[in-house]
Amino acid sequence: MAPSSNTLHDVVSPLALSSPSLTSPLRLRQPKKLLSGGRSFTSLSAVKTASESSTESRLKRTTAFTEWAKENDIKYAGIQVSSGDQNSGLGLYATQSLTPNDIVIQVPTKFTLAVESPTDFNTVMEKELFASNPKAYRNSPWWAALSIQLNYFDKVNPINERAGGVSMKPWMESLPRVYDTPIHWPESSLEELQYRPMMEAVALQKRLWRQQYDELASASADFASKLSYDDFVWGCETARSRAFSGAYSGSAFNPIPYATVAVLVAVYLGLGIGTIEQAANGAALVVCGSILKDFVLPKLLKVQRYVICPLIDMANHVGVGASGNVAFEYFSDGFSLSALEPGVSQGSEMFIQYGPRNNDQLLQYYGFVEDDNAHDVYILPPIREWDIGSLEEACGRKVGPGRLEKLDRAGLLGRVTNLDSSPTNTEAANDIGGVVLTRASGIDPAVIQALRALMSSDDEWEESGEAIGNFAVEVSSENERAARTAVRKAMEMELESKATTMEEDKNLLNLYQAKGGVDAEEALSVKFRLEKKKLLQEAIGNMY
């Protein structure tokens, strides 16, 4: 879970998850009765967090928010907002034993903030902030569009007309106001991560967010006069850390077309206008059209929906063993949070999974690092930057002529670093084609293939027809040993290049935890680099 009192996350367990984000999909289902027991949010005055002053302020705001939820038919039962200990943030805790499928929160869709990418835009935002140039707003990425919505209700006008004129102020005020994520860290703190891909990812994030704000501000004087760059960044961070996403984007169940068809069929048959077969065909067309609109077309058009849902966004993340699931309730037009197998015991926290997030993503957008993260990755430098001489010495083989050139043409050496050609996709943390190592599956098979070719003997190279593709499988036990030795040596050199050892990091982290009062970025940077080194060490052991 997030140790910060800001309790941030991406519920990325979406509707039809296929992805980066995610794991169990946000299912469509028929409504189920809310867990009995009524609304059970207790007073938040007893919640503990790491910072007493900031905690007191947020508790007052959160209390007003739960009252707002109660008044607006956001239903909840069997859980409360609380804190596990004085060093943890807010989360959702069971006030009674929860069995699988127990629904603990139900939120009507009208109270959520949402955008659909790439086609959706909010007409109110457009009219109020971008009347002079709506195209700039319509072309915004999803996180920028949600930032605009958040800032509109937070700083421009809290009234949500779609929700019947309800003020969104209590919800907006309950949101974290400050995020301790790497985008705010000084360069010296980023260097303490001892991990180049994260530094590059944060630099890209800063550049793109600034560029996006400048484009919007230059397109609309109204937007620029009402929202500062800091406001925009707050909205982007809130969106990135609290939105969940999914491929489904159809509307909720609407009974009116079906009722209308039933009436028309009755009239059609009653007046003898046609046969029952003709009436059935007409009714079938309406049903098929509804299914096509709500389920088929969104998937064919690859429309992605991003939603921030009040109350549900208080749930914290766990990489493996989530105890809660977010779902869209098609027939009741809302979102729900329910218990998963094997249930949640009284007093325990209900976790959801934001998706198979590695520690790079968790730190960059959510501000925390997960111990022994099952989804963690390590991005080594691309093969073109490896010390070939050291690999040759470790393997007892020389790299023959033609190998590097063939690998380069096949794109297996990675790209030359060029900041000017950096992507505009903030998810692209490996733009230079670094070697990817995952805890789940180890080294990228394409890298082993490349090293088989690179370290091949002249006979092996000739027998392969000098074709990289013929090294996709083991060619000989000696060649396989050389390839695995090469990648092991590269990982050992990467580990040895770090400014601190694992033992030093462990001691420093223990000191920080015992001392208390240490800046979050100091402890997070040590924890992050320690987790990366653990992953490297595991991978090295697996190469023997």
Coordinates of C-alpha atoms in Angstrom, one line a residue, residues 87 192 504-527 529:
N87 CA 3.2 5.9 9.3
E192 CA 20.0 9.1 -5.6
E504 CA 24.7 -0.1 2.7
D505 CA 21.2 0.6 1.3
K506 CA 19.7 -1.8 3.8
N507 CA 21.5 -0.2 6.7
L508 CA 20.6 3.3 5.6
L509 CA 16.9 2.4 5.1
N510 CA 16.8 0.9 8.6
L511 CA 18.3 4.1 10.0
Y512 CA 15.7 6.2 8.2
Q513 CA 12.9 4.0 9.5
A514 CA 14.2 4.1 13.1
K515 CA 15.0 7.8 13.0
G516 CA 11.7 9.2 11.7
G517 CA 11.2 12.7 10.4
V518 CA 13.2 11.9 7.3
D519 CA 12.0 13.5 4.0
A520 CA 9.9 11.1 2.0
E521 CA 12.1 11.4 -1.1
E522 CA 15.2 10.3 0.9
A523 CA 13.7 7.1 2.1
L524 CA 11.9 6.4 -1.1
S525 CA 15.0 6.8 -3.2
V526 CA 16.9 4.3 -1.0
K527 CA 14.0 1.9 -1.0
R529 CA 17.3 1.5 -5.6

